[in-house]
Coordinates of C-alpha atoms in Angstrom, one line a residue:
Chain A
M1 CA -14.5 -43.0 7.1
L2 CA -13.6 -39.9 5.2
E3 CA -16.3 -37.3 4.9
R4 CA -17.0 -36.4 1.3
R5 CA -17.0 -32.8 0.4
F6 CA -17.5 -30.9 -2.8
I7 CA -14.9 -28.2 -2.9
F8 CA -16.9 -26.0 -5.3
E9 CA -20.1 -26.6 -3.4
R10 CA -20.7 -23.0 -2.2
R11 CA -19.2 -21.2 -5.2
G12 CA -21.1 -23.5 -7.5
Q13 CA -24.4 -22.7 -5.8
I14 CA -23.7 -19.0 -6.1
A15 CA -22.8 -19.3 -9.8
L16 CA -26.0 -21.2 -10.4
L17 CA -28.0 -18.5 -8.5
V18 CA -26.5 -15.7 -10.6
L19 CA -27.4 -17.6 -13.8
A20 CA -30.9 -18.2 -12.5
A21 CA -31.3 -14.5 -11.7
G22 CA -30.2 -13.6 -15.2
A23 CA -32.7 -16.0 -16.7
L24 CA -35.5 -14.7 -14.5
A25 CA -34.8 -11.1 -15.5
F26 CA -35.0 -12.2 -19.2
Q27 CA -38.3 -13.8 -18.6
R28 CA -39.7 -10.9 -16.5
L29 CA -38.7 -8.4 -19.2
G30 CA -40.2 -10.6 -21.9
L31 CA -37.0 -10.2 -23.9
D32 CA -37.3 -11.3 -27.5
P33 CA -34.3 -11.5 -29.9
R34 CA -36.8 -10.9 -32.8
D35 CA -37.1 -7.3 -31.7
L36 CA -33.7 -6.7 -33.2
V37 CA -35.1 -7.6 -36.7
P38 CA -36.2 -4.2 -38.0
H39 CA -39.6 -3.5 -39.4
A40 CA -40.2 -2.4 -43.0
G41 CA -39.2 1.3 -42.7
G42 CA -36.5 0.7 -40.1
A43 CA -34.8 -1.9 -42.3
Q44 CA -34.0 0.8 -44.9
I45 CA -32.5 3.1 -42.2
A46 CA -30.6 0.3 -40.6
R47 CA -29.1 -0.7 -44.0
E48 CA -28.1 2.9 -44.7
F49 CA -26.6 3.4 -41.2
F50 CA -24.6 0.2 -41.1
G51 CA -23.7 0.5 -44.8
A52 CA -22.1 3.9 -43.9
A53 CA -19.8 2.1 -41.4
L54 CA -17.5 1.0 -44.2
R55 CA -17.4 4.4 -45.8
P56 CA -16.8 7.0 -43.0
A57 CA -16.9 10.6 -44.1
L58 CA -13.6 12.5 -44.7
T59 CA -15.4 15.7 -45.8
F60 CA -18.7 17.3 -44.9
E61 CA -21.6 15.4 -46.2
G62 CA -24.4 17.8 -45.8
A63 CA -25.2 20.1 -48.7
L64 CA -26.2 22.8 -46.3
E65 CA -22.9 22.9 -44.5
T66 CA -21.9 26.5 -44.2
S67 CA -19.1 26.4 -41.6
S68 CA -15.6 27.2 -42.7
G69 CA -12.8 24.6 -42.2
T70 CA -12.6 21.0 -43.1
F71 CA -14.6 18.1 -41.6
L72 CA -11.5 16.4 -40.3
G73 CA -10.5 19.6 -38.6
R74 CA -13.9 19.6 -36.8
V75 CA -13.4 16.0 -35.8
A76 CA -10.0 16.9 -34.3
L77 CA -11.5 19.9 -32.5
A78 CA -14.3 17.7 -31.1
L79 CA -11.8 15.1 -29.9
Y80 CA -9.6 17.8 -28.3
R81 CA -12.5 19.3 -26.4
T82 CA -13.6 15.9 -25.3
V83 CA -10.2 15.2 -23.9
I84 CA -9.7 18.5 -22.1
F85 CA -13.1 18.4 -20.5
A86 CA -12.2 14.9 -19.2
A87 CA -8.8 16.1 -18.1
A88 CA -10.1 19.1 -16.2
A89 CA -12.7 16.9 -14.5
M90 CA -10.1 14.2 -13.7
G91 CA -7.7 16.9 -12.2
L92 CA -10.4 17.9 -9.8
A93 CA -11.4 14.3 -9.2
I94 CA -7.9 13.2 -8.4
V95 CA -7.3 16.0 -5.8
F96 CA -10.6 15.4 -4.0
G97 CA -10.4 11.6 -4.5
L98 CA -7.0 11.5 -2.8
G99 CA -8.1 13.7 0.1
L100 CA -11.4 11.8 0.6
G101 CA -9.7 8.5 0.0
F102 CA -7.1 9.1 2.7
V103 CA -9.8 10.0 5.2
A104 CA -12.1 7.1 4.2
S105 CA -9.3 4.5 4.6
S106 CA -9.0 2.6 7.9
S107 CA -5.2 2.9 7.9
W108 CA -5.5 6.7 8.1
W109 CA -7.3 6.2 11.4
S110 CA -4.9 3.7 12.8
R111 CA -5.1 2.5 16.4
E112 CA -1.6 3.8 17.0
R113 CA -2.6 7.3 15.8
F114 CA -6.0 7.6 17.5
G115 CA -5.5 5.6 20.7
G116 CA -4.9 7.2 24.0
R117 CA -3.2 5.9 27.1
T118 CA -6.3 5.6 29.3
V119 CA -9.3 3.4 28.4
A120 CA -11.7 6.3 28.4
R121 CA -9.5 8.4 26.2
R122 CA -8.9 5.5 23.9
L123 CA -12.6 4.7 23.5
S124 CA -13.5 8.3 22.9
L125 CA -10.8 8.8 20.3
R126 CA -11.8 5.6 18.5
A127 CA -15.4 6.7 18.5
I128 CA -14.5 10.0 17.0
A129 CA -12.2 8.4 14.4
M130 CA -14.8 5.8 13.4
S131 CA -17.6 8.3 13.1
V132 CA -15.5 10.7 10.9
Q133 CA -14.5 7.8 8.8
A134 CA -18.1 6.6 8.5
A135 CA -19.3 10.1 7.6
T136 CA -16.7 10.4 4.9
R137 CA -17.6 7.0 3.4
L138 CA -21.3 8.0 3.4
F139 CA -20.4 11.3 1.7
I140 CA -18.3 9.4 -0.9
A141 CA -21.3 7.1 -1.6
L142 CA -23.5 10.1 -2.1
L143 CA -21.1 11.5 -4.7
R144 CA -21.0 8.2 -6.5
S145 CA -24.6 7.3 -6.3
V146 CA -25.7 10.0 -8.8
H147 CA -24.5 9.4 -12.3
E148 CA -22.6 12.2 -14.2
L149 CA -25.4 12.5 -16.7
I150 CA -27.9 13.2 -13.9
W151 CA -25.5 15.8 -12.4
A152 CA -25.2 17.3 -15.8
V153 CA -29.0 17.6 -16.1
L154 CA -29.2 19.2 -12.7
F155 CA -26.4 21.7 -13.4
L156 CA -27.8 22.5 -16.8
A157 CA -31.0 23.5 -15.1
A158 CA -29.2 25.4 -12.3
F159 CA -26.3 27.1 -14.0
G160 CA -27.2 26.9 -17.6
L161 CA -24.9 25.7 -20.3
N162 CA -21.4 26.5 -19.2
T163 CA -18.0 24.8 -19.1
M164 CA -17.6 24.7 -15.4
S165 CA -20.9 22.9 -14.8
C166 CA -19.9 20.3 -17.4
V167 CA -16.6 19.7 -15.7
L168 CA -18.2 19.6 -12.3
A169 CA -20.8 17.1 -13.4
L170 CA -18.0 14.8 -14.4
A171 CA -15.7 15.5 -11.5
I172 CA -18.2 14.8 -8.7
P173 CA -19.0 11.1 -9.3
Y174 CA -15.4 10.5 -10.4
A175 CA -14.0 11.9 -7.2
G176 CA -16.4 9.6 -5.3
T177 CA -15.3 6.5 -7.3
L178 CA -11.6 7.4 -7.0
A179 CA -11.9 8.0 -3.3
K180 CA -13.6 4.7 -2.7
V181 CA -11.1 2.7 -4.7
Y182 CA -8.0 4.7 -3.4
S183 CA -9.1 4.0 0.2
E184 CA -9.4 0.3 -0.5
M185 CA -6.1 0.1 -2.2
L186 CA -4.4 1.9 0.7
D187 CA -5.9 -0.4 3.2
E188 CA -4.9 -3.5 1.1
A189 CA -1.2 -2.4 0.9
S190 CA 1.1 -4.4 3.0
D191 CA 1.4 -3.5 6.7
A192 CA 5.1 -4.6 6.9
A193 CA 6.8 -1.4 5.9
P194 CA 4.4 1.0 7.7
G195 CA 5.0 -1.1 10.8
A196 CA 8.8 -0.9 10.5
L197 CA 8.6 2.9 10.0
R198 CA 6.4 3.1 13.1
D199 CA 9.0 1.0 15.0
L200 CA 11.7 3.5 14.1
G201 CA 9.8 6.4 15.6
A202 CA 8.1 7.9 12.5
S203 CA 5.0 10.0 13.1
E204 CA 1.8 8.3 12.0
L205 CA 1.4 10.8 9.1
L206 CA 4.8 9.9 7.8
V207 CA 4.1 6.2 8.3
F208 CA 1.1 6.6 6.0
L209 CA 2.7 8.8 3.4
C210 CA 6.2 7.1 3.2
G211 CA 5.4 3.5 4.2
R212 CA 1.9 2.9 2.8
L213 CA 1.2 5.3 0.0
P214 CA 4.2 4.4 -2.2
R215 CA 3.2 0.7 -2.1
A216 CA -0.4 1.5 -3.2
M217 CA 0.7 4.0 -5.8
P218 CA 1.1 1.8 -8.9
D219 CA -2.4 0.3 -8.4
M220 CA -3.8 3.7 -7.8
A221 CA -2.2 5.1 -10.9
A222 CA -3.4 2.2 -13.1
Y223 CA -6.9 2.7 -11.8
T224 CA -6.8 6.5 -12.4
F225 CA -5.8 5.8 -16.0
Y226 CA -8.8 3.6 -16.5
R227 CA -11.1 6.2 -15.0
F228 CA -9.6 8.8 -17.3
E229 CA -10.6 6.6 -20.2
C230 CA -14.1 6.4 -18.7
A231 CA -14.2 10.2 -18.3
V232 CA -13.3 10.6 -22.0
R233 CA -16.3 8.5 -23.0
S234 CA -18.6 10.4 -20.5
S235 CA -17.3 13.7 -21.7
A236 CA -18.2 12.7 -25.3
V237 CA -21.7 11.7 -24.2
L238 CA -22.2 15.0 -22.3
G239 CA -22.1 16.6 -25.8
F240 CA -25.6 15.4 -26.3
F241 CA -26.7 18.0 -23.7
G242 CA -25.1 20.7 -25.8
Y243 CA -21.6 20.9 -24.4
P244 CA -19.2 21.2 -27.3
T245 CA -17.7 17.7 -27.0
L246 CA -17.8 14.9 -29.4
G247 CA -21.4 14.0 -28.6
Y248 CA -22.6 17.4 -29.7
Y249 CA -21.3 16.9 -33.2
L250 CA -22.4 13.3 -33.3
K251 CA -25.9 14.3 -32.5
L252 CA -25.9 17.0 -35.2
S253 CA -24.7 14.6 -37.9
F254 CA -27.2 12.0 -36.7
E255 CA -30.1 14.4 -36.9
N256 CA -29.1 15.4 -40.4
L257 CA -28.9 11.7 -41.3
D258 CA -25.3 12.1 -42.2
Y259 CA -24.4 8.6 -41.1
R260 CA -21.0 8.6 -42.7
E261 CA -20.0 11.5 -40.4
V262 CA -21.4 9.7 -37.4
W263 CA -19.2 6.8 -38.2
T264 CA -16.1 9.0 -38.5
Y265 CA -16.8 10.4 -35.0
L266 CA -17.3 6.9 -33.6
Y267 CA -14.1 5.7 -35.1
A268 CA -12.3 8.7 -33.8
L269 CA -13.5 8.0 -30.3
F270 CA -12.4 4.4 -30.7
L271 CA -9.0 5.5 -31.8
L272 CA -8.7 7.8 -28.9
V273 CA -9.5 5.1 -26.4
V274 CA -6.9 2.8 -28.1
V275 CA -4.3 5.5 -27.9
F276 CA -5.1 6.0 -24.3
E277 CA -4.8 2.3 -23.6
L278 CA -1.4 2.2 -25.2
W279 CA -0.2 5.2 -23.3
S280 CA -1.4 4.1 -19.9
S281 CA 0.0 0.6 -20.3
R282 CA 3.4 2.0 -21.2
L283 CA 3.3 4.2 -18.1
R284 CA 2.0 1.4 -16.0
N285 CA 4.9 -0.8 -17.1
R286 CA 7.3 1.9 -16.1
F287 CA 5.6 2.2 -12.7
V288 CA 5.4 -1.5 -11.9
A289 CA 8.5 -2.9 -13.5
Chain B
M1 CA 36.4 3.3 13.5
I2 CA 36.2 4.6 17.1
S3 CA 32.9 4.3 18.8
R4 CA 31.3 7.7 19.0
R5 CA 29.0 6.9 21.9
T6 CA 28.1 4.2 24.3
G7 CA 25.4 1.7 23.4
A8 CA 22.1 1.3 25.0
R9 CA 21.5 -0.2 28.4
F10 CA 18.3 -2.2 28.8
R11 CA 16.8 -3.1 32.1
L12 CA 13.7 -5.2 32.5
S13 CA 12.2 -6.2 35.8
G14 CA 9.1 -8.4 36.1
A15 CA 8.2 -7.4 32.6
G16 CA 5.2 -9.1 31.0
L17 CA 3.1 -8.8 27.9
V18 CA -0.4 -9.8 27.0
L19 CA -1.3 -9.6 23.3
G20 CA -4.9 -10.0 22.2
G21 CA -5.7 -11.8 25.5
V22 CA -2.8 -14.3 25.1
R23 CA 0.1 -14.1 27.5
V24 CA 3.3 -14.0 25.6
L25 CA 5.8 -12.8 28.2
Q26 CA 5.9 -13.2 31.9
G27 CA 8.2 -12.0 34.7
V28 CA 11.1 -11.2 32.5
D29 CA 14.1 -9.9 34.5
L30 CA 17.1 -8.8 32.4
A31 CA 19.9 -6.4 32.3
I32 CA 21.8 -5.8 29.0
E33 CA 24.8 -3.5 29.3
P34 CA 26.0 -1.0 26.7
G35 CA 27.9 -2.6 23.9
E36 CA 26.9 -6.1 24.8
A37 CA 26.2 -8.7 22.1
V38 CA 23.4 -11.0 23.1
A39 CA 21.9 -14.0 21.3
L40 CA 18.2 -14.6 22.1
V41 CA 17.3 -18.2 21.5
G42 CA 14.3 -20.4 22.1
P43 CA 11.7 -22.4 20.2
S44 CA 9.0 -20.8 18.0
G45 CA 6.4 -19.0 20.1
A46 CA 8.7 -18.6 23.1
G47 CA 8.3 -14.8 22.9
K48 CA 11.6 -13.8 21.2
T49 CA 9.9 -11.3 18.8
S50 CA 7.7 -9.9 21.6
L51 CA 10.8 -9.4 23.8
L52 CA 12.5 -7.5 21.0
G53 CA 9.3 -5.4 20.6
L54 CA 9.6 -4.4 24.3
L55 CA 13.3 -3.5 23.9
N56 CA 12.4 -1.4 20.8
A57 CA 9.6 0.4 22.7
S58 CA 7.3 -0.7 19.9
R59 CA 5.3 -2.6 22.5
R60 CA 4.4 -1.4 25.9
A61 CA 4.8 -3.9 28.7
T62 CA 1.5 -5.0 30.2
E63 CA 3.2 -5.1 33.6
G64 CA 6.6 -4.6 35.1
V65 CA 9.3 -2.2 34.1
V66 CA 11.3 -1.8 30.9
E67 CA 14.1 0.8 31.0
L68 CA 16.1 2.1 28.1
N69 CA 19.2 4.0 29.3
G70 CA 17.6 4.5 32.7
V71 CA 14.3 5.8 31.3
D72 CA 11.1 3.9 32.2
L73 CA 9.4 3.5 28.9
A74 CA 6.0 3.1 30.5
G75 CA 6.0 6.7 31.6
L76 CA 6.7 8.1 28.2
G77 CA 4.1 10.0 26.1
Q78 CA 3.6 9.3 22.4
R79 CA 6.2 11.8 21.3
A80 CA 8.9 10.8 23.8
L81 CA 8.2 7.1 22.9
R82 CA 8.8 7.9 19.2
R83 CA 12.1 9.5 20.2
A84 CA 13.1 6.4 22.1
R85 CA 12.2 4.2 19.2
A86 CA 14.3 6.4 16.9
T87 CA 17.4 5.4 18.9
V88 CA 16.9 1.7 18.5
G89 CA 17.5 0.1 15.1
F90 CA 15.4 -3.0 14.3
V91 CA 15.9 -5.4 11.4
H92 CA 12.6 -7.2 10.9
Q93 CA 12.4 -10.8 9.9
D94 CA 10.7 -9.9 6.6
F95 CA 12.9 -6.8 6.2
A96 CA 9.7 -4.6 5.9
L97 CA 11.1 -2.4 3.2
V98 CA 9.0 -0.4 0.7
P99 CA 9.5 -2.5 -2.4
N100 CA 8.8 0.0 -5.2
V101 CA 11.1 2.8 -4.2
R102 CA 14.9 3.1 -4.5
V103 CA 17.3 1.6 -2.0
A104 CA 18.4 5.2 -1.1
Q105 CA 14.9 6.1 -0.1
N106 CA 14.5 3.0 2.1
V107 CA 17.8 3.8 3.8
L108 CA 16.8 7.4 4.3
F109 CA 13.5 6.4 5.9
G110 CA 15.7 5.4 8.8
K111 CA 15.7 9.1 9.9
L112 CA 11.9 9.5 9.7
G113 CA 11.8 9.1 13.4
G114 CA 14.4 11.7 14.2
R115 CA 13.1 14.5 12.0
G116 CA 10.2 16.8 11.5
F117 CA 7.4 16.1 9.0
L118 CA 8.7 18.2 6.1
Q119 CA 12.2 16.9 6.4
G120 CA 10.9 13.4 6.5
L121 CA 8.7 13.9 3.5
R122 CA 11.7 15.4 1.7
S123 CA 13.7 12.3 2.2
M124 CA 11.2 10.5 -0.1
V125 CA 10.7 13.2 -2.7
A126 CA 14.0 15.1 -3.0
P127 CA 16.7 13.8 -0.7
R128 CA 19.5 16.1 0.6
E129 CA 22.9 15.5 -0.8
D130 CA 24.6 15.0 2.6
D131 CA 21.9 12.3 3.4
L132 CA 22.7 10.5 0.2
V133 CA 26.4 10.6 0.9
R134 CA 25.8 9.2 4.3
A135 CA 23.5 6.5 2.9
H136 CA 26.1 5.6 0.3
G137 CA 28.7 5.3 3.1
I138 CA 26.6 3.0 5.1
L139 CA 25.8 0.8 2.0
E140 CA 29.5 0.7 1.4
R141 CA 30.1 -0.8 4.8
L142 CA 27.4 -3.3 4.0
G143 CA 29.0 -4.2 0.6
I144 CA 26.1 -3.0 -1.6
A145 CA 27.1 0.6 -2.3
D146 CA 26.4 0.0 -6.0
K147 CA 22.7 -0.6 -5.3
L148 CA 22.1 3.0 -4.0
Y149 CA 19.7 4.0 -6.8
Q150 CA 18.3 0.6 -7.7
R151 CA 14.7 -0.2 -7.1
T152 CA 14.4 -2.2 -3.9
D153 CA 12.3 -5.0 -5.2
T154 CA 14.9 -5.9 -7.9
L155 CA 17.4 -7.0 -5.1
S156 CA 18.0 -10.5 -3.9
G157 CA 16.8 -11.5 -0.4
G158 CA 20.3 -11.1 1.0
E159 CA 20.7 -7.7 -0.4
E160 CA 17.3 -6.6 0.8
Q161 CA 18.3 -7.7 4.3
R162 CA 21.3 -5.5 4.1
V163 CA 19.2 -2.6 3.0
A164 CA 17.0 -3.2 6.1
L165 CA 20.2 -3.2 8.1
G166 CA 21.3 0.0 6.4
R167 CA 18.0 1.7 7.3
A168 CA 18.6 0.7 10.9
L169 CA 22.2 2.1 10.8
F170 CA 21.0 5.3 9.2
Q171 CA 18.9 5.9 12.4
D172 CA 22.3 6.5 14.1
P173 CA 21.1 4.1 16.8
V174 CA 22.5 3.2 20.2
A175 CA 21.2 -0.4 19.9
L176 CA 20.7 -2.8 17.0
L177 CA 18.0 -5.5 17.2
A178 CA 17.5 -8.2 14.7
D179 CA 14.6 -10.7 14.5
E180 CA 15.6 -14.1 13.1
P181 CA 18.0 -12.6 10.5
V182 CA 19.3 -16.1 9.9
A183 CA 15.9 -17.7 9.1
S184 CA 15.4 -15.5 6.0
V185 CA 18.6 -16.2 4.1
D186 CA 20.6 -19.3 3.2
P187 CA 23.1 -20.7 5.8
A188 CA 26.3 -19.4 4.2
R189 CA 25.0 -15.9 3.9
A190 CA 23.5 -16.1 7.4
R191 CA 27.0 -16.6 9.0
D192 CA 28.4 -13.7 7.0
L193 CA 25.5 -11.5 8.0
V194 CA 25.7 -12.2 11.7
A195 CA 29.5 -11.6 11.5
L196 CA 28.8 -8.3 9.8
M197 CA 26.3 -7.2 12.4
Q198 CA 28.7 -8.1 15.1
E199 CA 31.5 -6.1 13.5
L200 CA 29.3 -3.1 12.9
A201 CA 27.9 -3.1 16.4
R202 CA 31.5 -3.4 17.8
E203 CA 32.8 -0.6 15.7
D204 CA 30.0 1.7 16.5
G205 CA 29.7 0.7 20.1
L206 CA 26.1 -0.5 19.7
T207 CA 24.3 -2.9 22.0
L208 CA 23.3 -5.9 19.8
V209 CA 20.4 -8.2 20.5
V210 CA 19.7 -10.9 17.9
S211 CA 17.1 -13.6 18.0
L212 CA 18.3 -16.9 16.5
H213 CA 17.3 -20.4 15.9
D214 CA 20.8 -21.6 15.1
L215 CA 22.8 -22.5 18.2
E216 CA 26.0 -23.0 16.2
I217 CA 25.9 -19.4 15.1
A218 CA 24.9 -18.2 18.5
R219 CA 27.8 -19.9 20.1
E220 CA 30.3 -18.7 17.5
F221 CA 29.4 -15.0 17.6
F222 CA 27.8 -14.1 20.8
P223 CA 29.4 -14.0 24.3
R224 CA 26.0 -14.1 26.0
L225 CA 23.0 -16.3 25.5
I226 CA 19.4 -15.6 26.7
G227 CA 17.1 -18.6 26.4
L228 CA 13.3 -18.0 26.3
R229 CA 10.7 -20.7 26.9
G230 CA 7.0 -20.2 27.2
G231 CA 7.4 -16.5 27.6
R232 CA 9.9 -16.7 30.5
V233 CA 13.7 -16.4 30.7
A234 CA 14.8 -20.0 31.1
L235 CA 18.5 -19.4 30.6
D236 CA 20.8 -16.3 30.9
R237 CA 24.5 -17.1 30.9
S238 CA 27.7 -16.2 29.2
M239 CA 28.2 -18.6 26.3
G240 CA 31.2 -20.4 27.8
E241 CA 29.2 -21.5 30.8
V242 CA 26.3 -23.0 28.9
R243 CA 26.3 -26.8 28.9
E244 CA 25.3 -28.9 26.0
E245 CA 22.3 -30.4 28.0
E246 CA 21.0 -27.0 28.7
F247 CA 20.7 -26.2 25.0
A248 CA 19.0 -29.5 24.4
E249 CA 16.7 -28.9 27.4
L250 CA 15.6 -25.5 26.0
Y251 CA 14.5 -27.0 22.8
R252 CA 13.2 -30.4 23.9
L253 CA 10.8 -28.8 26.4
G254 CA 9.8 -26.3 23.9
E255 CA 9.0 -29.0 21.4
A256 CA 7.0 -30.9 23.9
E257 CA 5.0 -27.8 24.6
A258 CA 4.5 -27.2 20.9
T259 CA 3.3 -30.8 20.4
R260 CA 0.9 -30.5 23.3
A261 CA -0.6 -27.4 21.8
E262 CA -1.2 -29.1 18.5
E263 CA -2.9 -32.1 19.9
P264 CA -6.4 -32.3 18.7
R265 CA -9.1 -31.8 21.3
P266 CA -10.9 -35.0 22.3

């Protein structure tokens, strides 16, 4: 007699559990879709704001605007600053992410590399390797666990409003995220080529750099591009703290109730992300194919 | 081509290997002379790959002695062991190439064992011209010279196998080992490939040890046959002396063992 089994039994239970958790959260928060219907005064503002979406500003809206230059020039400057803040932060994050990612990966601490001839030596080397790896992973988790906005608030208090503190606030959590994902991608790369290089007498460092790293490289590059895109968005948001990125200008226009300018900034950000996506997918294709 | 040096001499006495608590080789006594061409046969799980691993110094014997050109491998430190591995070319069953680099780089990786760190790294990033010339020469002998700058993962299986062979030859080895080279390509190509390896080994004076499933090919190309069964040497004879029943015996017993292992527990 054949035992009947439901193939999706376990996965089905988990999916139901996740849905139930979502429903419970809704109920606990007392979420009500009617909250999205604006009250009397709000309705007017909402109408104005969303009405402006179809007519983004091409010139300064405010009558009090005294700055020289055109509005579109300012949008371009805001975008440019947003991108270079993100690029500087990503540059730092990639360097530290690679270094930390190597040390956090299991393949860096291979048995062949940190394994002695005698049992005592082998055990002590393994113990050292595993504790350094664990410490690195803990450190990476620490970097990641604090969001860039919180780092920005901290640095703003500590160093004041300067460019370096903004870049650092972005770079720290990004280095952590890159390190974690890099280390996982390196460990997931096939063991075949590294094994073959080991078999022909290559040192463990070369086994890692020539046999393993190239295999993981396309995935790592694709992920780095995605994080760059995230960094651009974060860099824009950091403007709300007073750094001269897109968010700064967005906030000014919003406070002056120049909704059409707000929409121009938002569309510019959207356009930037799209351009990024096109660029990264082209590069990715060249890497992979 | 005149052979520049003599091939490797392997000597194993009482060699055994335990992997992850499972005994895979036991009491292996063998002597393989320089320039010999040996076919290693036996059913799956007989220990062919493990034996090649011992010869390549990529695995240390759990007991007994394994000697490469008179040097006991058990006594070697990490560095000396790497130098020993650098002298033995190994063509893996799955080729074990880096797929997303060019053929030239994979071939040049053959010298990673014989060079320092910076030189090794250079072969990936900015190869020396004389290295490229040498790699091209090797690919020419293998009939795929036009693939030098092609990405490795765009090649066919047969071509990839030749790249793996090219990487082994770029090591400038004294021995060439190949694990089931016939299993990974179609039969017509398999015969060509074994013939090619035979020819290369003879020209360069390399000791050749190839594990095979195909007795036809073993008989056609190799003067000596070593049969493994259950981790022991069951047969070691020059090809002419092997009787038909002995072939059959090797595999029949092997199959019986395999069947027994697969029987469900009561």
